[in-house]
Amino acid sequence: MTATSTDRIPGIVAGLRHGYTAGVTRPEAWRRAQLERLRALLLDRGADFEAALRTDLGKSGTESQLTEIGFLVAEIDHALARLRSWMRPRRAPLPLALQPASARIVPEPLGVVLVIAPWNYPLMLALSPLVGAIAAGNAAVVKPSELAPATSALLALLLPDALDRRAVAVVTGGVPETSALLAEPFDHIFYTGNGRVGRIVARAAAEHLTPVTLELGGKSPVYVDATTPLAETARRIAWGKFMNAGQTCVAPDYVLGEPEVLERLAPRLADAIHELYGSAIARNPDYGRIVNDAHFARLTGYLADGEILAGGAHDAASRFLEPTVLGGVDPGAPVMQEEIFGPILPLVPIAGLDAALAFVAGRDRPLAAYVFSEDAAVRRRWERETSSGALNFGVPSLHLAAPELPFGGVGPSGTGAYHGERSFARFSHEKPVLAKPLAPDTLAATIMPPFTPAKDALARRVLRRLL
């Protein structure tokens, strides 16, 4: 993959600014046409995108369709069906004291925005924010991840021909190119990735007072108690955890439970892994690979942090790491210090519900939390006593696929939310527009108190003359 020259980046941004200022992106017809072209690109070149994702992450065609291509097509369809209503100004009520008058809230685009995508879902997380940016009428630069070079190169090749070059551009490369982009005065920056780089993005954006959306991550906990059916619970945890070889921002990161519950859960997790991927997982085309050697070395280093109850096999040459369950993991172990972002699931024994709540509340607020309990009181306490980007009962990760639900973190796990109408809102400014008839007496009556004493007659006359 050839990186975009850093010398070209100011000109690329200036060209998009010119297109935006000329009004290219504002008409509904333009927005609708761009979304339809993007949809057609995903469908027409779906096999090419599948091949790129297989090269970068070992993803199967089925997984690529479900979690990336199909996800985007559904998101575009949702936006196309609702675009007109999202764009429509909304009437706003005014207090009686301001009457006669009328007010509206008019959504308008922010301008030229930057989307910086990660490597784990390199297609979906590059284009999903772009759907919102286009729907809201913005020009946009898409910066795909250099750690997914095949997908990045394909986006750079196909997107400029599919979409309006006056308003959409792709910049490829690594740190130098990203740094050059961050030096430009964008109207919004949308970053998905880790917290360390998120801080760099936020600092760079502050130089231009540019608002940011930071979709980060964190250690998303799972709590399991004795009231939940453990076999089905294990199947759902395994599905959410080991999809994309565990390289999912909302994947369950670790499981909390009383020792006897975890002891019963562990063999069921092993059964669920076998049910999902079979007995020869290294040869299963539906199971992916770790993105690069550095991440592979980091992950295999965690295998000594607990007792391997399932999995553990790995091969450095192919970056294969079997779905792994670690038992008896100490909360202070290295595997519990940062987001795992791989196919390793620690089981952390705790004394009970109070201990689990304290454990989660005492750490950075995660991107998601997952509770498996049939006890309504337990669910209420998780909802009331913990904070997370999302809270799911009985299933992990599924909230990501609901366009009417906001997706985003809180605190260290992110700032701002998107998907569905919230993507449109994320890339829009809600401009209040108020109109009042040019009638001096009505304005005076609006802002003046009812003068009754004769001594205030002079003040009334002066105010009327001024207004």
Tab-separated table of C-alpha atoms in Angstrom:
chain	number	residue	atom	x	y	z
A	1	MET	CA	0.000	0.000	0.000
A	2	THR	CA	1.378	3.409	-1.000
A	3	ALA	CA	0.848	6.089	1.633
A	4	THR	CA	-0.580	9.466	0.726
A	5	SER	CA	2.188	12.044	0.582
A	6	THR	CA	2.024	14.345	3.589
A	7	ASP	CA	2.712	17.272	1.232
A	8	ARG	CA	-0.620	16.593	-0.485
A	9	ILE	CA	-2.728	16.571	2.657
A	10	PRO	CA	-3.258	20.357	3.060
A	11	GLY	CA	-4.367	20.529	-0.574
A	12	ILE	CA	-6.763	17.596	-0.144
A	13	VAL	CA	-8.398	19.245	2.858
A	14	ALA	CA	-8.516	22.627	1.115
A	15	GLY	CA	-10.194	21.024	-1.903
A	16	LEU	CA	-12.878	19.475	0.281
A	17	ARG	CA	-13.348	22.810	2.028
A	18	HIS	CA	-13.895	24.440	-1.349
A	19	GLY	CA	-16.488	21.827	-2.303
A	20	TYR	CA	-18.296	22.207	0.990
A	21	THR	CA	-18.267	26.016	0.844
A	22	ALA	CA	-19.644	25.873	-2.692
A	23	GLY	CA	-22.671	24.031	-1.314
A	24	VAL	CA	-22.000	20.705	-3.025
A	25	THR	CA	-22.981	18.608	0.016
A	26	ARG	CA	-26.094	20.383	1.232
A	27	PRO	CA	-28.910	19.205	-1.096
A	28	GLU	CA	-30.860	16.161	-0.016
A	29	ALA	CA	-30.521	14.752	-3.532
A	30	TRP	CA	-26.714	14.823	-3.266
A	31	ARG	CA	-26.695	13.135	0.121
A	32	ARG	CA	-29.109	10.475	-1.050
A	33	ALA	CA	-27.121	9.810	-4.223
A	34	GLN	CA	-23.859	9.405	-2.292
A	35	LEU	CA	-25.425	6.932	0.141
A	36	GLU	CA	-26.917	4.953	-2.736
A	37	ARG	CA	-23.536	4.857	-4.508
A	38	LEU	CA	-21.842	3.666	-1.322
A	39	ARG	CA	-24.449	0.942	-0.946
A	40	ALA	CA	-23.932	-0.159	-4.537
A	41	LEU	CA	-20.157	-0.242	-4.035
A	42	LEU	CA	-20.491	-2.555	-1.026
A	43	LEU	CA	-22.744	-4.934	-2.915
A	44	ASP	CA	-20.959	-4.859	-6.274
A	45	ARG	CA	-17.470	-5.241	-4.811
A	46	GLY	CA	-18.442	-7.386	-1.838
A	47	ALA	CA	-16.168	-10.246	-2.936
A	48	ASP	CA	-13.204	-7.861	-3.127
A	49	PHE	CA	-13.880	-6.541	0.347
A	50	GLU	CA	-14.211	-10.105	1.654
A	51	ALA	CA	-10.823	-10.971	0.155
A	52	ALA	CA	-9.185	-7.892	1.695
A	53	LEU	CA	-10.618	-8.671	5.123
A	54	ARG	CA	-9.433	-12.269	4.801
A	55	THR	CA	-5.938	-11.022	4.011
A	56	ASP	CA	-5.851	-8.560	6.908
A	57	LEU	CA	-7.583	-10.559	9.639
A	58	GLY	CA	-8.307	-14.045	8.345
A	59	LYS	CA	-12.036	-13.268	8.348
A	60	SER	CA	-14.381	-15.635	6.604
A	61	GLY	CA	-16.737	-14.357	3.936
A	62	THR	CA	-19.684	-15.100	6.220
A	63	GLU	CA	-18.259	-13.064	9.074
A	64	SER	CA	-17.306	-10.218	6.744
A	65	GLN	CA	-20.827	-10.096	5.372
A	66	LEU	CA	-22.482	-10.214	8.776
A	67	THR	CA	-20.268	-7.848	10.735
A	68	GLU	CA	-18.948	-5.444	8.110
A	69	ILE	CA	-20.559	-5.386	4.653
A	70	GLY	CA	-24.079	-6.360	5.651
A	71	PHE	CA	-23.921	-4.144	8.719
A	72	LEU	CA	-23.090	-1.142	6.530
A	73	VAL	CA	-25.775	-1.904	3.957
A	74	ALA	CA	-28.365	-2.082	6.749
A	75	GLU	CA	-27.114	1.199	8.190
A	76	ILE	CA	-27.318	2.923	4.802
A	77	ASP	CA	-30.845	1.587	4.237
A	78	HIS	CA	-31.863	2.918	7.648
A	79	ALA	CA	-30.454	6.359	6.802
A	80	LEU	CA	-32.024	6.499	3.336
A	81	ALA	CA	-35.449	5.641	4.725
A	82	ARG	CA	-35.284	8.443	7.294
A	83	LEU	CA	-33.056	11.073	5.723
A	84	ARG	CA	-35.834	13.504	4.826
A	85	SER	CA	-37.302	13.469	8.316
A	86	TRP	CA	-33.854	13.882	9.886
A	87	MET	CA	-33.168	16.922	7.696
A	88	ARG	CA	-36.545	18.552	8.334
A	89	PRO	CA	-36.497	21.573	10.679
A	90	ARG	CA	-38.416	20.976	13.908
A	91	ARG	CA	-40.774	23.510	15.410
A	92	ALA	CA	-39.850	24.547	18.929
A	93	PRO	CA	-42.356	25.884	21.462
A	94	LEU	CA	-41.767	29.298	22.969
A	95	PRO	CA	-42.871	30.635	26.348
A	96	LEU	CA	-45.939	32.826	26.426
A	97	ALA	CA	-43.833	35.821	27.420
A	98	LEU	CA	-42.093	35.739	23.999
A	99	GLN	CA	-45.306	35.650	21.937
A	100	PRO	CA	-46.068	36.476	19.223
A	101	ALA	CA	-43.060	34.642	17.776
A	102	SER	CA	-42.072	31.348	16.184
A	103	ALA	CA	-39.004	29.150	16.472
A	104	ARG	CA	-37.437	26.211	14.654
A	105	ILE	CA	-34.420	23.978	15.138
A	106	VAL	CA	-32.606	23.625	11.829
A	107	PRO	CA	-29.990	20.857	11.459
A	108	GLU	CA	-27.038	22.027	9.419
A	109	PRO	CA	-23.765	20.234	8.519
A	110	LEU	CA	-20.633	20.917	10.520
A	111	GLY	CA	-18.347	21.301	7.496
A	112	VAL	CA	-15.286	19.195	6.691
A	113	VAL	CA	-14.828	16.229	9.036
A	114	LEU	CA	-12.122	13.620	9.608
A	115	VAL	CA	-12.835	9.932	10.243
A	116	ILE	CA	-9.910	7.915	11.644
A	117	ALA	CA	-10.658	4.187	11.548
A	118	PRO	CA	-9.148	1.228	13.455
A	119	TRP	CA	-7.892	-2.116	12.166
A	120	ASN	CA	-10.225	-4.607	13.843
A	121	TYR	CA	-13.290	-3.851	11.675
A	122	PRO	CA	-11.419	-1.844	9.064
A	123	LEU	CA	-14.264	-1.547	6.581
A	124	MET	CA	-17.257	-1.084	8.866
A	125	LEU	CA	-15.580	1.362	11.243
A	126	ALA	CA	-14.235	3.451	8.357
A	127	LEU	CA	-17.551	3.743	6.547
A	128	SER	CA	-20.129	3.692	9.342
A	129	PRO	CA	-19.201	7.197	10.550
A	130	LEU	CA	-19.005	8.281	6.905
A	131	VAL	CA	-22.663	7.304	6.456
A	132	GLY	CA	-23.600	9.760	9.200
A	133	ALA	CA	-21.271	12.450	7.882
A	134	ILE	CA	-22.728	12.255	4.365
A	135	ALA	CA	-26.315	12.056	5.609
A	136	ALA	CA	-25.718	15.242	7.593
A	137	GLY	CA	-24.295	17.016	4.528
A	138	ASN	CA	-20.581	17.156	5.352
A	139	ALA	CA	-17.435	16.753	3.324
A	140	ALA	CA	-15.155	14.088	4.786
A	141	VAL	CA	-11.649	12.639	4.839
A	142	VAL	CA	-11.506	8.914	5.635
A	143	LYS	CA	-8.236	7.665	7.150
A	144	PRO	CA	-8.254	3.839	7.148
A	145	SER	CA	-5.926	1.898	9.430
A	146	GLU	CA	-2.445	1.101	8.150
A	147	LEU	CA	-2.605	-2.117	10.199
A	148	ALA	CA	-5.221	-3.447	7.772
A	149	PRO	CA	-3.319	-2.642	4.567
A	150	ALA	CA	-5.395	-4.687	2.109
A	151	THR	CA	-8.668	-3.083	3.197
A	152	SER	CA	-7.062	0.353	3.364
A	153	ALA	CA	-5.689	0.031	-0.174
A	154	LEU	CA	-9.040	-1.157	-1.504
A	155	LEU	CA	-10.866	1.774	0.075
A	156	ALA	CA	-8.329	4.176	-1.407
A	157	LEU	CA	-8.831	2.591	-4.818
A	158	LEU	CA	-12.625	2.314	-4.887
A	159	LEU	CA	-14.083	5.082	-2.741
A	160	PRO	CA	-12.906	8.069	-4.837
A	161	ASP	CA	-14.500	6.576	-7.971
A	162	ALA	CA	-17.757	5.720	-6.202
A	163	LEU	CA	-18.294	9.001	-4.359
A	164	ASP	CA	-18.010	12.684	-5.206
A	165	ARG	CA	-14.313	13.605	-5.139
A	166	ARG	CA	-15.261	17.201	-4.372
A	167	ALA	CA	-16.497	16.097	-0.961
A	168	VAL	CA	-14.991	12.726	0.001
A	169	ALA	CA	-11.309	11.755	0.070
A	170	VAL	CA	-9.255	8.838	1.398
A	171	VAL	CA	-5.840	9.379	2.979
A	172	THR	CA	-3.698	6.287	3.576
A	173	GLY	CA	-0.579	5.802	5.657
A	174	GLY	CA	0.553	5.620	9.254
A	175	VAL	CA	1.627	8.009	11.986
A	176	PRO	CA	3.157	10.743	9.731
A	177	GLU	CA	0.035	10.953	7.584
A	178	THR	CA	-2.293	10.918	10.583
A	179	SER	CA	-0.213	13.636	12.255
A	180	ALA	CA	-0.398	15.753	9.105
A	181	LEU	CA	-4.163	15.346	9.050
A	182	LEU	CA	-4.465	16.311	12.718
A	183	ALA	CA	-2.599	19.535	11.975
A	184	GLU	CA	-5.452	20.612	9.689
A	185	PRO	CA	-8.441	22.630	10.991
A	186	PHE	CA	-11.329	20.172	10.678
A	187	ASP	CA	-14.846	20.887	11.904
A	188	HIS	CA	-15.139	17.504	13.646
A	189	ILE	CA	-12.853	14.541	14.225
A	190	PHE	CA	-14.292	11.054	14.679
A	191	TYR	CA	-11.702	8.619	16.049
A	192	THR	CA	-12.113	4.928	16.825
A	193	GLY	CA	-9.248	3.149	18.547
A	194	ASN	CA	-7.411	2.954	21.840
A	195	GLY	CA	-7.248	5.488	24.622
A	196	ARG	CA	-3.552	6.283	24.197
A	197	VAL	CA	-4.020	7.500	20.624
A	198	GLY	CA	-7.373	8.996	21.596
A	199	ARG	CA	-5.535	11.378	23.921
A	200	ILE	CA	-3.205	12.391	21.089
A	201	VAL	CA	-6.191	13.080	18.837
A	202	ALA	CA	-7.922	15.117	21.537
A	203	ARG	CA	-4.824	17.225	22.174
A	204	ALA	CA	-4.366	17.924	18.474
A	205	ALA	CA	-8.048	18.808	18.074
A	206	ALA	CA	-7.846	21.239	20.994
A	207	GLU	CA	-5.371	23.373	19.052
A	208	HIS	CA	-8.173	24.236	16.610
A	209	LEU	CA	-11.043	23.939	19.143
A	210	THR	CA	-12.271	21.064	17.003
A	211	PRO	CA	-14.962	18.901	18.610
A	212	VAL	CA	-14.187	15.194	18.765
A	213	THR	CA	-15.979	11.885	19.003
A	214	LEU	CA	-13.768	9.272	20.640
A	215	GLU	CA	-14.889	5.665	20.337
A	216	LEU	CA	-12.415	3.882	22.562
A	217	GLY	CA	-12.813	0.668	24.509
A	218	GLY	CA	-12.000	-0.830	27.865
A	219	LYS	CA	-12.406	-4.028	29.801
A	220	SER	CA	-16.075	-4.924	29.316
A	221	PRO	CA	-17.084	-7.206	32.221
A	222	VAL	CA	-19.474	-10.137	32.321
A	223	TYR	CA	-21.263	-11.111	35.521
A	224	VAL	CA	-22.779	-14.570	35.846
A	225	ASP	CA	-24.758	-15.842	38.821
A	226	ALA	CA	-26.389	-19.135	39.729
A	227	THR	CA	-29.854	-18.120	38.502
A	228	THR	CA	-28.949	-18.133	34.790
A	229	PRO	CA	-29.008	-21.273	32.576
A	230	LEU	CA	-25.281	-21.846	32.217
A	231	ALA	CA	-25.217	-23.791	28.931
A	232	GLU	CA	-27.012	-21.054	26.983
A	233	THR	CA	-25.080	-18.389	28.872
A	234	ALA	CA	-21.799	-20.025	27.823
A	235	ARG	CA	-22.895	-20.154	24.175
A	236	ARG	CA	-23.723	-16.455	24.138
A	237	ILE	CA	-20.532	-15.430	25.937
A	238	ALA	CA	-18.413	-17.542	23.567
A	239	TRP	CA	-20.137	-16.073	20.509
A	240	GLY	CA	-19.579	-12.487	21.672
A	241	LYS	CA	-16.038	-13.084	22.875
A	242	PHE	CA	-14.454	-15.097	20.067
A	243	MET	CA	-16.021	-13.416	17.033
A	244	ASN	CA	-13.217	-11.820	14.974
A	245	ALA	CA	-10.764	-13.797	17.156
A	246	GLY	CA	-11.733	-11.633	20.118
A	247	GLN	CA	-10.657	-8.422	18.376
A	248	THR	CA	-13.903	-6.566	19.010
A	249	CYS	CA	-14.212	-3.432	21.129
A	250	VAL	CA	-17.417	-4.651	22.799
A	251	ALA	CA	-16.254	-8.247	23.284
A	252	PRO	CA	-16.616	-9.633	26.816
A	253	ASP	CA	-13.224	-9.038	28.396
A	254	TYR	CA	-13.501	-11.130	31.567
A	255	VAL	CA	-16.120	-13.002	33.599
A	256	LEU	CA	-16.949	-12.349	37.249
A	257	GLY	CA	-18.768	-14.940	39.326
A	258	GLU	CA	-18.722	-16.892	42.544
A	259	PRO	CA	-16.175	-19.743	42.463
A	260	GLU	CA	-18.779	-22.508	42.255
A	261	VAL	CA	-20.586	-20.749	39.398
A	262	LEU	CA	-17.364	-20.296	37.407
A	263	GLU	CA	-16.403	-23.918	38.072
A	264	ARG	CA	-19.673	-25.029	36.468
A	265	LEU	CA	-19.426	-22.448	33.674
A	266	ALA	CA	-15.910	-23.368	32.475
A	267	PRO	CA	-16.700	-26.775	30.898
A	268	ARG	CA	-19.771	-25.290	29.263
A	269	LEU	CA	-17.604	-22.589	27.705
A	270	ALA	CA	-15.348	-25.334	26.335
A	271	ASP	CA	-18.406	-27.062	24.882
A	272	ALA	CA	-19.629	-23.798	23.352
A	273	ILE	CA	-16.251	-23.177	21.691
A	274	HIS	CA	-16.339	-26.680	20.209
A	275	GLU	CA	-19.912	-26.113	19.021
A	276	LEU	CA	-18.933	-22.845	17.323
A	277	TYR	CA	-15.605	-23.816	15.767
A	278	GLY	CA	-15.225	-27.602	15.907
A	279	SER	CA	-12.274	-29.649	17.108
A	280	ALA	CA	-9.764	-28.522	14.465
A	281	ILE	CA	-10.068	-24.776	14.967
A	282	ALA	CA	-6.759	-23.981	13.253
A	283	ARG	CA	-8.239	-25.332	10.013
A	284	ASN	CA	-11.655	-23.716	10.465
A	285	PRO	CA	-12.075	-20.979	7.821
A	286	ASP	CA	-14.645	-19.227	10.013
A	287	TYR	CA	-12.119	-18.439	12.735
A	288	GLY	CA	-9.864	-15.432	12.215
A	289	ARG	CA	-6.259	-14.570	12.996
A	290	ILE	CA	-4.467	-12.024	15.170
A	291	VAL	CA	-3.753	-8.858	13.227
A	292	ASN	CA	0.061	-8.746	13.578
A	293	ASP	CA	3.072	-10.236	15.340
A	294	ALA	CA	3.196	-7.605	18.083
A	295	HIS	CA	-0.385	-8.254	19.154
A	296	PHE	CA	0.195	-12.005	18.920
A	297	ALA	CA	3.211	-11.775	21.256
A	298	ARG	CA	1.287	-9.595	23.698
A	299	LEU	CA	-1.637	-12.032	23.809
A	300	THR	CA	0.366	-15.216	24.170
A	301	GLY	CA	2.162	-13.566	27.068
A	302	TYR	CA	-1.139	-13.610	28.968
A	303	LEU	CA	-1.488	-17.386	28.795
A	304	ALA	CA	0.560	-17.783	31.979
A	305	ASP	CA	-1.798	-15.560	33.991
A	306	GLY	CA	-4.186	-18.367	34.914
A	307	GLU	CA	-4.977	-22.025	34.522
A	308	ILE	CA	-5.812	-22.887	30.912
A	309	LEU	CA	-9.248	-24.514	31.106
A	310	ALA	CA	-9.900	-24.541	27.368
A	311	GLY	CA	-7.814	-23.781	24.288
A	312	GLY	CA	-4.393	-22.277	24.586
A	313	ALA	CA	-2.932	-23.663	21.349
A	314	HIS	CA	-1.157	-21.109	19.175
A	315	ASP	CA	1.068	-20.791	16.130
A	316	ALA	CA	3.242	-17.739	15.581
A	317	ALA	CA	3.740	-18.317	11.853
A	318	SER	CA	0.045	-18.051	11.079
A	319	ARG	CA	-0.784	-15.837	14.086
A	320	PHE	CA	-3.353	-18.414	15.186
A	321	LEU	CA	-4.460	-18.283	18.812
A	322	GLU	CA	-7.116	-20.775	19.846
A	323	PRO	CA	-10.143	-19.531	21.824
A	324	THR	CA	-8.859	-19.772	25.378
A	325	VAL	CA	-10.475	-19.769	28.823
A	326	LEU	CA	-8.268	-18.973	31.820
A	327	GLY	CA	-9.408	-20.034	35.279
A	328	GLY	CA	-8.551	-18.677	38.709
A	329	VAL	CA	-7.251	-15.368	37.385
A	330	ASP	CA	-6.058	-12.929	40.020
A	331	PRO	CA	-7.424	-9.365	39.606
A	332	GLY	CA	-3.846	-8.081	39.729
A	333	ALA	CA	-2.591	-10.317	36.905
A	334	PRO	CA	-1.230	-8.606	33.745
A	335	VAL	CA	-4.175	-9.929	31.696
A	336	MET	CA	-6.476	-7.839	33.909
A	337	GLN	CA	-4.592	-4.568	33.522
A	338	GLU	CA	-5.571	-3.576	29.980
A	339	GLU	CA	-8.159	-4.461	27.369
A	340	ILE	CA	-7.289	-7.938	26.081
A	341	PHE	CA	-8.533	-7.490	22.517
A	342	GLY	CA	-7.970	-11.114	21.648
A	343	PRO	CA	-9.406	-14.627	22.153
A	344	ILE	CA	-8.531	-15.028	25.847
A	345	LEU	CA	-11.313	-15.059	28.442
A	346	PRO	CA	-10.261	-14.829	32.109
A	347	LEU	CA	-12.610	-16.175	34.798
A	348	VAL	CA	-12.208	-14.036	37.922
A	349	PRO	CA	-13.727	-15.478	41.104
A	350	ILE	CA	-15.432	-13.002	43.444
A	351	ALA	CA	-17.360	-13.366	46.698
A	352	GLY	CA	-20.760	-12.353	45.311
A	353	LEU	CA	-22.861	-9.586	43.844
A	354	ASP	CA	-21.592	-6.839	46.155
A	355	ALA	CA	-17.991	-7.725	45.341
A	356	ALA	CA	-18.713	-7.784	41.603
A	357	LEU	CA	-20.384	-4.385	41.689
A	358	ALA	CA	-17.507	-2.920	43.698
A	359	PHE	CA	-14.988	-4.507	41.321
A	360	VAL	CA	-16.529	-2.875	38.242
A	361	ALA	CA	-17.359	0.448	39.894
A	362	GLY	CA	-13.786	0.751	41.154
A	363	ARG	CA	-12.282	0.633	37.662
A	364	ASP	CA	-12.499	2.713	34.502
A	365	ARG	CA	-16.011	2.771	33.114
A	366	PRO	CA	-16.136	0.173	30.324
A	367	LEU	CA	-17.617	0.384	26.850
A	368	ALA	CA	-20.177	-2.261	27.803
A	369	ALA	CA	-21.188	-4.522	30.676
A	370	TYR	CA	-23.022	-7.834	30.368
A	371	VAL	CA	-25.096	-9.414	33.113
A	372	PHE	CA	-26.415	-12.966	33.086
A	373	SER	CA	-28.918	-13.235	35.904
A	374	GLU	CA	-32.612	-14.061	36.068
A	375	ASP	CA	-32.958	-12.106	39.320
A	376	ALA	CA	-34.706	-8.772	38.674
A	377	ALA	CA	-33.195	-7.259	41.817
A	378	VAL	CA	-29.692	-8.133	40.601
A	379	ARG	CA	-30.377	-6.503	37.241
A	380	ARG	CA	-31.704	-3.359	38.922
A	381	ARG	CA	-28.566	-3.063	41.014
A	382	TRP	CA	-26.302	-3.349	37.946
A	383	GLU	CA	-28.337	-0.682	36.200
A	384	ARG	CA	-28.314	1.596	39.235
A	385	GLU	CA	-24.838	1.066	40.692
A	386	THR	CA	-22.556	0.792	37.655
A	387	SER	CA	-21.796	3.046	34.704
A	388	SER	CA	-20.840	1.819	31.240
A	389	GLY	CA	-21.293	2.774	27.622
A	390	ALA	CA	-24.040	0.147	27.394
A	391	LEU	CA	-25.552	-2.490	29.661
A	392	ASN	CA	-26.908	-5.743	28.229
A	393	PHE	CA	-28.815	-8.421	30.095
A	394	GLY	CA	-28.586	-11.959	28.765
A	395	VAL	CA	-26.491	-11.261	25.663
A	396	PRO	CA	-23.200	-9.537	24.785
A	397	SER	CA	-22.523	-7.079	21.963
A	398	LEU	CA	-25.996	-7.141	20.395
A	399	HIS	CA	-26.746	-3.480	21.144
A	400	LEU	CA	-24.186	-2.611	18.461
A	401	ALA	CA	-26.625	-3.808	15.783
A	402	ALA	CA	-29.618	-1.722	16.936
A	403	PRO	CA	-29.652	1.587	15.013
A	404	GLU	CA	-32.081	3.201	17.440
A	405	LEU	CA	-29.674	2.676	20.347
A	406	PRO	CA	-26.775	5.097	20.856
A	407	PHE	CA	-23.395	3.410	20.601
A	408	GLY	CA	-20.504	4.943	22.464
A	409	GLY	CA	-18.502	4.969	25.649
A	410	VAL	CA	-18.408	6.996	28.822
A	411	GLY	CA	-15.349	8.480	30.496
A	412	PRO	CA	-12.197	6.563	29.480
A	413	SER	CA	-14.189	4.313	27.132
A	414	GLY	CA	-15.207	7.174	24.875
A	415	THR	CA	-16.938	10.470	24.241
A	416	GLY	CA	-20.060	10.789	22.126
A	417	ALA	CA	-22.362	8.218	20.573
A	418	TYR	CA	-23.563	7.372	17.085
A	419	HIS	CA	-25.591	4.949	14.898
A	420	GLY	CA	-28.928	5.688	13.269
A	421	GLU	CA	-30.249	9.188	13.821
A	422	ARG	CA	-27.507	9.855	16.352
A	423	SER	CA	-24.933	9.553	13.563
A	424	PHE	CA	-26.803	12.298	11.712
A	425	ALA	CA	-26.923	14.376	14.898
A	426	ARG	CA	-23.240	13.706	15.652
A	427	PHE	CA	-22.234	15.411	12.391
A	428	SER	CA	-24.837	18.204	12.569
A	429	HIS	CA	-25.255	21.501	14.338
A	430	GLU	CA	-28.761	22.152	15.622
A	431	LYS	CA	-29.237	25.822	14.791
A	432	PRO	CA	-32.059	27.604	16.620
A	433	VAL	CA	-33.964	30.050	14.407
A	434	LEU	CA	-36.375	32.498	16.060
A	435	ALA	CA	-38.629	34.992	14.285
A	436	LYS	CA	-40.654	37.789	15.872
A	437	PRO	CA	-42.831	40.365	14.105
A	438	LEU	CA	-41.357	43.860	13.911
A	439	ALA	CA	-43.897	45.422	16.250
A	440	PRO	CA	-42.242	47.629	18.907
A	441	ASP	CA	-45.225	47.580	21.243
A	442	THR	CA	-45.282	43.782	21.350
A	443	LEU	CA	-41.557	43.591	22.086
A	444	ALA	CA	-41.844	46.206	24.786
A	445	ALA	CA	-44.737	44.318	26.297
A	446	THR	CA	-42.706	41.164	26.192
A	447	ILE	CA	-39.678	42.412	28.098
A	448	MET	CA	-41.254	45.062	30.369
A	449	PRO	CA	-43.075	44.269	33.588
A	450	PRO	CA	-46.647	45.550	33.938
A	451	PHE	CA	-46.120	49.133	35.179
A	452	THR	CA	-49.002	50.284	37.300
A	453	PRO	CA	-47.788	53.102	39.574
A	454	ALA	CA	-47.941	56.564	38.051
A	455	LYS	CA	-44.339	57.211	39.048
A	456	ASP	CA	-43.234	54.549	36.443
A	457	ALA	CA	-44.933	56.279	33.492
A	458	LEU	CA	-41.709	58.031	32.499
A	459	ALA	CA	-39.783	54.750	32.496
A	460	ARG	CA	-42.459	53.218	30.249
A	461	ARG	CA	-42.170	56.063	27.720
A	462	VAL	CA	-38.365	55.854	27.646
A	463	LEU	CA	-38.339	52.093	27.105
A	464	ARG	CA	-40.892	52.333	24.311
A	465	ARG	CA	-38.839	54.963	22.578
A	466	LEU	CA	-35.719	52.791	22.838
A	467	LEU	CA	-37.489	49.663	21.582
